[in-house]
Structure formats: structure tokens, C-alpha cells
Short mmCIF file of C-alpha atoms in Angstrom, two decimals:
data_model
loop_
_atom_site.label_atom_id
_atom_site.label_comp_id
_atom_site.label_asym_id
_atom_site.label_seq_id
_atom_site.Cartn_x
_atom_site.Cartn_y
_atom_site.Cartn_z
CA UNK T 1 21.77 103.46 120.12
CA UNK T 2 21.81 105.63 123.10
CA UNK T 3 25.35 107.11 123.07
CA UNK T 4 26.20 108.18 119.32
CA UNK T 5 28.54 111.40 119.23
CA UNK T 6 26.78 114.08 117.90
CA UNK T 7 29.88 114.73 114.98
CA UNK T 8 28.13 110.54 113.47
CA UNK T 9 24.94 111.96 113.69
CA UNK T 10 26.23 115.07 111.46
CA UNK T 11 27.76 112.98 109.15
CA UNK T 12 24.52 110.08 108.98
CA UNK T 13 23.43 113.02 107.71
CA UNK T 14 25.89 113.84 105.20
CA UNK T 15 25.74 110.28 104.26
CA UNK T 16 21.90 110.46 103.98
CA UNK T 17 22.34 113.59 101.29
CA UNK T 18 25.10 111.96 99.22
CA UNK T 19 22.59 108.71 99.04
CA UNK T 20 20.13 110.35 97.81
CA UNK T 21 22.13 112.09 94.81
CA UNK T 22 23.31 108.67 93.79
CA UNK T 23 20.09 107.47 93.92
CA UNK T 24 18.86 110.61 91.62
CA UNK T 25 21.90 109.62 89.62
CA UNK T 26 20.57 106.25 89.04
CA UNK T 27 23.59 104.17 91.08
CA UNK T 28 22.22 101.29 93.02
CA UNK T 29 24.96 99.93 95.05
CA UNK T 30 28.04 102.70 96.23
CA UNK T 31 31.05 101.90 98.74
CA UNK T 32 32.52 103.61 101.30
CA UNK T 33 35.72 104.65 98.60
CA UNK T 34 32.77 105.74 96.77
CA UNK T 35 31.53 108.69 99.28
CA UNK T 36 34.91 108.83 100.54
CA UNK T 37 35.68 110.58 97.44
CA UNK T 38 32.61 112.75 97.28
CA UNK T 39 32.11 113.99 100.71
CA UNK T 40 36.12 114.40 101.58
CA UNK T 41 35.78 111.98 104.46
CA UNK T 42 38.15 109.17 104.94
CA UNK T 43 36.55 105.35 104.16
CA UNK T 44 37.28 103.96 107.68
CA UNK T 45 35.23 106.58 108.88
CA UNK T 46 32.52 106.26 106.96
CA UNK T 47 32.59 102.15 107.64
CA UNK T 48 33.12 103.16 111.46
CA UNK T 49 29.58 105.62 111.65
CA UNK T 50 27.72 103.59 109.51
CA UNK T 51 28.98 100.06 112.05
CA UNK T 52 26.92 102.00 114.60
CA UNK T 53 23.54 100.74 113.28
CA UNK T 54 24.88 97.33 112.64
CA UNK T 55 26.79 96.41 109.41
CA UNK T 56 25.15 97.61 105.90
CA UNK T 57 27.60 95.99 103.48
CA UNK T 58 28.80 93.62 101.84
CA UNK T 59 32.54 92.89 100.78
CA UNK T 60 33.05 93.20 97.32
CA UNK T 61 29.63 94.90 96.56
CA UNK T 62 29.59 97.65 99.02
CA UNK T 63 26.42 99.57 99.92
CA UNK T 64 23.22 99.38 98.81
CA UNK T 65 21.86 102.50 98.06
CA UNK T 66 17.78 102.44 98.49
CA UNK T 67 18.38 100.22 101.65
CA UNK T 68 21.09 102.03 103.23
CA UNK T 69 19.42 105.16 102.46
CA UNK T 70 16.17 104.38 103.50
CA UNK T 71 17.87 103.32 106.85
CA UNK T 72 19.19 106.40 107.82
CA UNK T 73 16.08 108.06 106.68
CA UNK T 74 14.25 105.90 110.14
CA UNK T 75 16.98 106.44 112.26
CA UNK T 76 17.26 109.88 111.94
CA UNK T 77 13.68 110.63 111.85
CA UNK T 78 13.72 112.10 108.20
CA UNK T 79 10.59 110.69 107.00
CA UNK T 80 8.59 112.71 109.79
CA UNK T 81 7.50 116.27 109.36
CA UNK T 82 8.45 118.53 111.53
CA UNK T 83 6.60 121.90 112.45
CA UNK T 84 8.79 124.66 113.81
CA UNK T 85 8.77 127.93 114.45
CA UNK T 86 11.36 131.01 114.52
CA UNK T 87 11.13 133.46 117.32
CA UNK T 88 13.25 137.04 116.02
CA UNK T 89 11.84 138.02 112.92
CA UNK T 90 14.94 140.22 111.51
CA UNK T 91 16.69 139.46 108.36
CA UNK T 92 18.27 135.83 110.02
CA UNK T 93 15.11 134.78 110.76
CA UNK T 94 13.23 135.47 107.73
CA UNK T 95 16.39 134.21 105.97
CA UNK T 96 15.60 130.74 107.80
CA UNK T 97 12.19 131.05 107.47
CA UNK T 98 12.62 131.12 103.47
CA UNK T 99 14.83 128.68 103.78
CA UNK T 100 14.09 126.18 100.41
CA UNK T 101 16.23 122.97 101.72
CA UNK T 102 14.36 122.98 105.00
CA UNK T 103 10.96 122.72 103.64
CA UNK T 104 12.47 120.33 100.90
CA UNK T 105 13.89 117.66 103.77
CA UNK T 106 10.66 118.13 106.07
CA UNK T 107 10.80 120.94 108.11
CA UNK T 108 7.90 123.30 107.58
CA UNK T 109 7.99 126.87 109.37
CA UNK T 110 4.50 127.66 110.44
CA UNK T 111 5.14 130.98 112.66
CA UNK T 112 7.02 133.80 113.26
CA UNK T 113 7.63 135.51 116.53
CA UNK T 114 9.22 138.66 118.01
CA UNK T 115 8.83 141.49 120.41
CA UNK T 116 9.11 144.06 118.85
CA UNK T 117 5.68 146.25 118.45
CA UNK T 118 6.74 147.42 114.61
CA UNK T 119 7.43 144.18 113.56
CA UNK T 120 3.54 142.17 115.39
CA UNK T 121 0.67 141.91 112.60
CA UNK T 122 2.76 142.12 109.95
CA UNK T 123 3.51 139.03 107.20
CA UNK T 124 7.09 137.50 105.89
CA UNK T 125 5.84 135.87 102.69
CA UNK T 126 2.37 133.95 104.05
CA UNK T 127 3.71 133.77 107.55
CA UNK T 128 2.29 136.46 110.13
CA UNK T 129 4.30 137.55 112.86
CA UNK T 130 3.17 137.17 116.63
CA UNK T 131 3.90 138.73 119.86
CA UNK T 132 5.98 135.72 121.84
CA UNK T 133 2.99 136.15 124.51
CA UNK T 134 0.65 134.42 122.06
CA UNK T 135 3.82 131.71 121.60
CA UNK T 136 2.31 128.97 124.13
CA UNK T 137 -1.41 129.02 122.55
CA UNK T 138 0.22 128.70 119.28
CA UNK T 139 2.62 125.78 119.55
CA UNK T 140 0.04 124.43 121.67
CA UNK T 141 -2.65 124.62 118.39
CA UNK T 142 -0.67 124.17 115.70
CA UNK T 143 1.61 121.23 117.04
CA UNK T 144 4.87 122.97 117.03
CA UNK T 145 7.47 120.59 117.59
CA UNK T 146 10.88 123.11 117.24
CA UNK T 147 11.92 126.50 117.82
CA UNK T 148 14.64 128.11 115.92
CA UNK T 149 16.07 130.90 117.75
CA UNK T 150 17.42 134.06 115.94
CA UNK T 151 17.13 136.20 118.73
CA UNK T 152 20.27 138.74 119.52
CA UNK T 153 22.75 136.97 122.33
CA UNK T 154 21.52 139.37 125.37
CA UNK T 155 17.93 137.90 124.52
CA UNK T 156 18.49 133.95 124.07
CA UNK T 157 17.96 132.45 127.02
CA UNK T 158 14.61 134.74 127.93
CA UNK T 159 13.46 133.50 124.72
CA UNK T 160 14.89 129.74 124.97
CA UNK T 161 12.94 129.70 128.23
CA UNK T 162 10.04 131.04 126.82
CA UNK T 163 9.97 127.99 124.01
CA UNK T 164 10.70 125.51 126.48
CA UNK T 165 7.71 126.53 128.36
CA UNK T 166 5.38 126.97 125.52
CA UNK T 167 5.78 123.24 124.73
CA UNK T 168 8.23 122.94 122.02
CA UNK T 169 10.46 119.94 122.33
CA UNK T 170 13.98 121.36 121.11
CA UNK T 171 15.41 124.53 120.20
CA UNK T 172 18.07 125.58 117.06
CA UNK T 173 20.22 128.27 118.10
CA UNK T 174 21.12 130.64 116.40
CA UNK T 175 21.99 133.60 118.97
CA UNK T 176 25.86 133.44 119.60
CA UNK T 177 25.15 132.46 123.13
CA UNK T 178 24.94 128.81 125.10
CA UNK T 179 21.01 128.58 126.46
CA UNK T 180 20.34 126.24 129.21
CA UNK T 181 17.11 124.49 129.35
CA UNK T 182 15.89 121.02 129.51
CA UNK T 183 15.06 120.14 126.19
CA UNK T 184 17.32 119.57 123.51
CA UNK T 185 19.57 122.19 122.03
CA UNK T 186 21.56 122.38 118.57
CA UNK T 187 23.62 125.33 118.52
CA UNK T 188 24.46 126.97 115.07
CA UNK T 189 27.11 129.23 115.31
CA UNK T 190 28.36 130.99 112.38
CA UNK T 191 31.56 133.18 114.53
CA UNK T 192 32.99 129.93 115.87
CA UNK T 193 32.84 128.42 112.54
CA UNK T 194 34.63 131.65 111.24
CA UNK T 195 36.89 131.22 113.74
CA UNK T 196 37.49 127.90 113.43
CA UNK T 197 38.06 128.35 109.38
CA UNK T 198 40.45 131.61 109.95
CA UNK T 199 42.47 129.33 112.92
CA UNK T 200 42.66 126.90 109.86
CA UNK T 201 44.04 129.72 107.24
CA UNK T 202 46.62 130.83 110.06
CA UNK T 203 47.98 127.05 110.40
CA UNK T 204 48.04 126.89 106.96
CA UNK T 205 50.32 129.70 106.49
CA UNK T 206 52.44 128.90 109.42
CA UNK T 207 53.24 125.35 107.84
CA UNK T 208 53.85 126.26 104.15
CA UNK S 1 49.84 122.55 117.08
CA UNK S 2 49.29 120.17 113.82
CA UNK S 3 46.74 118.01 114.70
CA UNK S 4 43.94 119.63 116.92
CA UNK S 5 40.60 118.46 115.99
CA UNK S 6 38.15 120.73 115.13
CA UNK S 7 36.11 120.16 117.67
CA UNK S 8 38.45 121.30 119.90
CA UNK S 9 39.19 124.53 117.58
CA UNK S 10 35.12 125.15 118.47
CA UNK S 11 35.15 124.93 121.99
CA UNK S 12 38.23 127.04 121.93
CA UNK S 13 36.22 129.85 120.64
CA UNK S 14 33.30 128.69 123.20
CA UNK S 15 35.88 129.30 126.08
CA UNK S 16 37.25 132.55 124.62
CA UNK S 17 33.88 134.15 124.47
CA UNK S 18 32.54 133.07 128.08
CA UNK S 19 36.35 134.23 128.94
CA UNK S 20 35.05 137.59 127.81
CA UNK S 21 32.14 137.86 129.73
CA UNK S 22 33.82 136.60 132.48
CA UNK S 23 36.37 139.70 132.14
CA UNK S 24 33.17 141.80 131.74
CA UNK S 25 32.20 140.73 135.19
CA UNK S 26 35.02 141.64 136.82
CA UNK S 27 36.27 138.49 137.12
CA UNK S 28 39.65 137.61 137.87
CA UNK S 29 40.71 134.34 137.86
CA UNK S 30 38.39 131.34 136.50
CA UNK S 31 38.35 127.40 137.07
CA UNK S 32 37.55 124.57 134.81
CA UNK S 33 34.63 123.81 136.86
CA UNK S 34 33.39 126.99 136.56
CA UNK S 35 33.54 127.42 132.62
CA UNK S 36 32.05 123.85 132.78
CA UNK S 37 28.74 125.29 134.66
CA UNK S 38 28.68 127.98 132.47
CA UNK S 39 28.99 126.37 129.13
CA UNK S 40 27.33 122.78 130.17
CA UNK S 41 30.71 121.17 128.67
CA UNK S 42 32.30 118.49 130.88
CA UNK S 43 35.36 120.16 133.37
CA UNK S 44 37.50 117.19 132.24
CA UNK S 45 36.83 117.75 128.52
CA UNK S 46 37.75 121.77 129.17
CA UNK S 47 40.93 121.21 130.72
CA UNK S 48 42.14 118.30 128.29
CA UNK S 49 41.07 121.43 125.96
CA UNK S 50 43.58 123.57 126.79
CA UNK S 51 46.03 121.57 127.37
CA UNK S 52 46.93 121.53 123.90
CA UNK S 53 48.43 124.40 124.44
CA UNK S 54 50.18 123.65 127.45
CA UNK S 55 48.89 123.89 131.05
CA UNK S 56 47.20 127.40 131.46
CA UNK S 57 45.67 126.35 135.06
CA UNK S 58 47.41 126.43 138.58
CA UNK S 59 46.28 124.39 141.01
CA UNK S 60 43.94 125.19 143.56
CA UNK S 61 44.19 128.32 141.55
CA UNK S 62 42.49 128.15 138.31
CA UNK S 63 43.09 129.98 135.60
CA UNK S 64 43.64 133.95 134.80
CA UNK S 65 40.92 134.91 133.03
CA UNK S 66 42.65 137.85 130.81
CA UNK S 67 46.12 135.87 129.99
CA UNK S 68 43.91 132.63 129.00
CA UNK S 69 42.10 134.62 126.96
CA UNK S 70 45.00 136.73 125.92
CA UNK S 71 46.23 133.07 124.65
CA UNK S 72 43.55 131.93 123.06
CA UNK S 73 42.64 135.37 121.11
CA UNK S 74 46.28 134.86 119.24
CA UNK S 75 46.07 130.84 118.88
CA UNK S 76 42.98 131.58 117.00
CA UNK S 77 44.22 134.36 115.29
CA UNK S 78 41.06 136.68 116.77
CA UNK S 79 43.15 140.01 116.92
CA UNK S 80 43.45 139.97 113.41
CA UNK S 81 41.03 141.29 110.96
CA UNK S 82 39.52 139.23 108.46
CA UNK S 83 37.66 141.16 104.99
CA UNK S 84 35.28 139.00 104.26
CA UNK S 85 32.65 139.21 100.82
CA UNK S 86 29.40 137.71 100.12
CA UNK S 87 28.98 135.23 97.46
CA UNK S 88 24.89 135.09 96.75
CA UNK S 89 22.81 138.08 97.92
CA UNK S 90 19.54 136.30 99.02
CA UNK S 91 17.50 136.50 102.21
CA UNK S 92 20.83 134.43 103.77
CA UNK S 93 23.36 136.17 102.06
CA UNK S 94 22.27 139.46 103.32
CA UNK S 95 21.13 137.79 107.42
CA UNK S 96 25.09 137.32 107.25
CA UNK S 97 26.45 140.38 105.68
CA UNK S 98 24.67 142.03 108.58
CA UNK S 99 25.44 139.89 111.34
CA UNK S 100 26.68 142.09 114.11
CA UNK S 101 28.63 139.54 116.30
CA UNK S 102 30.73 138.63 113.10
CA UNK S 103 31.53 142.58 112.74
CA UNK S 104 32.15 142.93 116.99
CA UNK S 105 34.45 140.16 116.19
CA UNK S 106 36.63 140.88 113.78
CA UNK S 107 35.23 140.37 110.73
CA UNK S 108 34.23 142.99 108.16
CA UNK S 109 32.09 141.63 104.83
CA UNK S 110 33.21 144.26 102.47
CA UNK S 111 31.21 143.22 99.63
CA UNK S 112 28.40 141.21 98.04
CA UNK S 113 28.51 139.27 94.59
CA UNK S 114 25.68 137.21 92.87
CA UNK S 115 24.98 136.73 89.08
CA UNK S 116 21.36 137.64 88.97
CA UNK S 117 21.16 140.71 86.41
CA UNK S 118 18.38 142.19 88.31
CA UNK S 119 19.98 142.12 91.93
CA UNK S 120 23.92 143.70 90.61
CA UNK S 121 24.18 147.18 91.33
CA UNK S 122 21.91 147.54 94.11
CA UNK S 123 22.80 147.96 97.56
CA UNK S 124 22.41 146.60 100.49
CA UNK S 125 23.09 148.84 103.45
CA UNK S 126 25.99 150.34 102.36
CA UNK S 127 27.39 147.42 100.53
CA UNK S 128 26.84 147.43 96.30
CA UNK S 129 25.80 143.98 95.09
CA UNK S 130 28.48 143.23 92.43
CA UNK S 131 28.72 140.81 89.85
CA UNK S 132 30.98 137.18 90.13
CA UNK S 133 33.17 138.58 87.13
CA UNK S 134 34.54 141.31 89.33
CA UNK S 135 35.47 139.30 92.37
CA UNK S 136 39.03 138.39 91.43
CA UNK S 137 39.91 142.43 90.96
CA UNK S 138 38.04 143.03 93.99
CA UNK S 139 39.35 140.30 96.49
CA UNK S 140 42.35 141.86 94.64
CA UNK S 141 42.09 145.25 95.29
CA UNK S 142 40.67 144.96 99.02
CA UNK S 143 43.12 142.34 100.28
CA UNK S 144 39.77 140.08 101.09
CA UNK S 145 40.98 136.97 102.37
CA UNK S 146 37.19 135.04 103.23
CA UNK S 147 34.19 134.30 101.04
CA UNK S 148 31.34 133.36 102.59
CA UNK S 149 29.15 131.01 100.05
CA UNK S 150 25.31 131.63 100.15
CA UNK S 151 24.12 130.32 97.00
CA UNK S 152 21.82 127.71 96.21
CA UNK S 153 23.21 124.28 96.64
CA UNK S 154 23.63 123.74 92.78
CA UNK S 155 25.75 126.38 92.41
CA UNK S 156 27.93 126.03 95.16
CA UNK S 157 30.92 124.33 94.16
CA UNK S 158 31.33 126.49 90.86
CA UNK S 159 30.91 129.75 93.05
CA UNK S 160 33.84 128.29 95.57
CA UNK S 161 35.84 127.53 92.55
CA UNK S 162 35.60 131.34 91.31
CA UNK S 163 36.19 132.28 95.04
CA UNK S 164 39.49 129.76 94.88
CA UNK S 165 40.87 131.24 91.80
CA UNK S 166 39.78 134.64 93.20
CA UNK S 167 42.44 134.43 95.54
CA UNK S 168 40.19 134.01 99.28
CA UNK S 169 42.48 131.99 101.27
CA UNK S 170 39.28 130.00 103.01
CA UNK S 171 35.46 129.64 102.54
CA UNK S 172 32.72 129.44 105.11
CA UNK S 173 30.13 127.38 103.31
CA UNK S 174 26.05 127.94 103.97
CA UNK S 175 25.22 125.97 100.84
CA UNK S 176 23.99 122.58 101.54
CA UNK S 177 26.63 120.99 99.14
CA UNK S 178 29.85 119.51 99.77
CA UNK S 179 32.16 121.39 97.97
CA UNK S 180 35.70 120.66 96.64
CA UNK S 181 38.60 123.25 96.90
CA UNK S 182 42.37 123.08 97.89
CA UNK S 183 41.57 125.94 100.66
CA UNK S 184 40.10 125.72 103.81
CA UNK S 185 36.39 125.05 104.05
CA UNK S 186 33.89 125.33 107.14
CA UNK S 187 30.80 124.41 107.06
CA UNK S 188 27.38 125.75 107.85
CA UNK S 189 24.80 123.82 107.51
CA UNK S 190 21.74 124.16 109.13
CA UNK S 191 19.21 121.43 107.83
CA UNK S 192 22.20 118.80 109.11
CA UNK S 193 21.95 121.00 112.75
CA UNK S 194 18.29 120.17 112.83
CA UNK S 195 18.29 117.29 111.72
CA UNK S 196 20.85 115.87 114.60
CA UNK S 197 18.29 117.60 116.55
CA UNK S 198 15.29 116.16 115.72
CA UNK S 199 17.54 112.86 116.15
CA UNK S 200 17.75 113.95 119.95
CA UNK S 201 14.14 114.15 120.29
CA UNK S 202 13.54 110.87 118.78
CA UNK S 203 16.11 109.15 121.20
CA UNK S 204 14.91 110.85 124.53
CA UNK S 205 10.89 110.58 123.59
CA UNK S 206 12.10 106.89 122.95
CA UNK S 207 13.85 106.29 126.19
CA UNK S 208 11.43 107.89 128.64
#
């Protein structure tokens, strides 16, 4: 288990989603044709990320969907809760902070942080915002296990470094910037996937 | 140019943007090895990069900071300027609509759309929260070419339909849904981010 690409993990959890519609849907045994279809992703794909974690189906009958489901859950630590925090309290941050689907899948946002003197004391919905000197006391009391940065680029790896120090054991990133620490980083990066989308269009138009 | 993953299309945009700060520097001339410390990608991985678009690098040499970037602004079509609207004008909707790296980069949200009665005709900064029946005149009218979905996940795949027949050449997709259009789709998707993170933690807390 110790060298899955990143790209499987994104899709285990993709697959984990889709599972868990069919099972709202009632369906108790899907194939990889199946979520081919639904998530846009080829079948030998699908077969080739779920073979990491040792084979799930069966010819003919395909994948259960409790089991299978309930096996990505473990592996990618979806039954756990998970307390986080989100240092830059402008409207990305409070946009996460609000963010429904989180809380739904286990992610719970317990404080807000920032630097900025107007901002200290006061409350997003029941959250208060903190000063990011009171950062290590807090992760340290309230078992803060992420930090999800929304801090502007210049400011990332101040506040990255800050996180890391306070205890937390992985950062998202938000802030258009690469952070270096020691902990684990996810990088969310809405320009690049602009980019990416518009270099997409451009092909597109080019071939048609 | 068919085939390049998109992976590849990411780091591209990863390269151009430490290519700029490089410039910003003062920098002349740059080496694999040295975008590799930088971005904490592997200097083998960056140069099989670019080499998709034939060799940039001299030996001994590196590479010319302003005509590799010069390059990879036009192969991902980053001169250009992209309108961009809205779709959903929630906490998220309105954390991207004012983005500033999006705007420094090229891309200009021009409007906002939802369907809640209460939220259409309001503005937000200077943008006026319209309603979904307008967006075909509008994409129309303003020669908009992105929508950018931020709607709940139910309502995702009928929004990027309306955006489709609107006439938006691609969609960048915040919703947690798959959705299913004959344009180009990216998506953003930010429970799946932390959720490959949290996977990290697991593995390393397991391996130390």
C-alpha cells in the first residue's frame, strides 16, 4: 500500500461517492461498465485502481456494493472524523468553512484564524475567529488534526509554517502558491484547473 | 499535442507561474534542477514535462526563463482572456467571483446567476446576481466562453446542461457531482483533495 499515485487515491474517492448513491439507490452488486458509465472513466481503469487493494470482484457478478464500499471507506480513512481548521477568514475561507459536503463526509471545522485586527473576536456562523498566535494552544486543545489554508499567495508559507508548528498533521492549500513543510500537503488550485480546462477549449478548437 | 495528460497540463501551469517569479527575480536563465527545488517536483519528471513540446533546455545551459515561459503562456492559451460567469451565488460562488489570482490571470467573471428569488437582483461587488433564464442572452451578448458551477451537488448537472445549451465552451465544476456534458469539464473538488489527504496521514502515521 505504500506507493499509490495520488490521481487512484482521487478516484477511490470518486468510486467511494458513486457507491454510496447506488447504495441510496437500492443496487447491491454494480460493475466496473456500471461506474464506467456514471463517472466518465474508462472500465480498465476502474478494475486497475480498485486491483490495488487486492481484487473485489467477481466475473459475471461484478462488485459488491456494501463490501466494496465499506472497503474504501477503511482505506481511505472515511469513517474517522476529522477536526480542522481554516486560517484566512475572507470570503474563501468562510466559503469552506460553510462548506455542507465537508461536514456531511466527516470533516468538522472547529476554528477560524487570521491576522487581521478587524476581522479577531468576531463570529462566521458559530465559529469565532482567532489571532493565529492563539493557533498552537488551540489545535493543541481541541485536537485539530488539519489546516486548510486560504491565506493570499505572499502569506502561505508563513502561515503553512505556522500550522506545521502548532501541531496539525497536514495542510489543504488553497493559496495559489507551493508551501514546503514536512507534513503532508494537498494543494487545491482553482487557476491551474482554469488553465488546464481553457488549454482543453483551445485543443478543442484547434482539432474541429 | 493530442494526447498530453492532464497532469502534465497542471504542472505546466505550476512551471509557468514559478517561471514568473523567477522573471520577477531577475532571473535569467533557469535549470530543471532548479524548478525541481522550487516546486518539490522530481527534475526528471520536469524535463520529460516539457519535452512535449520539444526540447526547451540547452545543456549545461538550462533553460531561458522568459522564452520558456513565453512558450508555455501560448501552449496554454494564458494571453488570452477568458469571460467567465457564476452559476450559484453562495458563500463559494461569491469566494470565486472574487478571487484575485483568477482576475491577475486572465480571467474576468462577468456575471453571477442562481435561481433563488430572494438572491436575483442583488449585487455582489459590482456584479448583479441574475437569474438562470437569462444566461443564454447573456453568455450571448458578452461573448462568455466559461461557467464556473457552484451549486449544490443536486443541481449540478441540470445547471451544466443550461450552461451547455447556453453556449460556454467549458465548465470548471465546484459541485461535488460528476456531471455529464459534451464540453470540457474540470474539476474542483475539495472534499476528494482532503480526503487523499487525510489518506496521507493515515499511511505515514502507519509507517513510522
Amino acid at each position: 500500500m505504500e506507493k499509490i499515485p495520488k490521481p487512484v487515491i482521487r478516484r477511490l474517492v470518486v468510486y467511494y461517492r458513486c457507491l454510496e448513491r447506488l447504495k441510496g439507490e437500492g443496487k447491491e452488486y454494480t460493475s466496473s461498465k456500471e461506474l464506467a458509465r456514471r463517472l466518465g472513466i474508462k472500465a480498465c481503469q476502474i478494475r486497475k485502481d480498485l486491483s490495488y487493494f487486492g481484487g473485489f470482484g467477481k466475473r459475471g457478478v461484478g462488485y459488491k456494493v456494501d463490501s466494496l464500499s465499506e472497503r474504501l471507506k477503511e482505506i481511505l480513512g472515511i469513517g474517522q472524523k476529522w477536526r480542522a481548521v481554516v486560517i484566512g477568514a475572507g470570503n474563501l475561507g468562510k466559503a469552506i468553512a460553510g462548506h455542507k459536503p465537508l461536514q456531511q463526509q466527516g470533516f468538522e471545522v472547529v476554528g477560524m484564524f487570521d491576522i487581521d485586527g478587524r476581522k479577531i473576536g468576531k463570529k462566521f456562523r458559530e465559529l469565532e475567529i482567532m489571532h493565529m498566535n492563539d493557533l498552537e494552544k488551540f489545535v493543541k486543545d481541541n485536537n485539530v488534526r488539519i489546516a486548510i489554508l486560504c491565506v493570499p499567495a505572499d502569506s502561505a508559507q508563513e502561515a503553512a509554517e505556522a500550522a506545521e508548528k502548532a501541531g496539525v498533521e497536514g495542510i489543504l492549500n488553497f493559496s495559489a502558491r507551493v508551501i514546503k513543510v514536512s507534513i503532508p500537503v494537498e494543494n487545491v488550485d482553482f487557476s491551474a484547473s482554469l488553465k488546464s480546462l481553457t488549454f482543453q477549449i483551445i485543443k478543442r478548437k484547434g482539432s474541429s
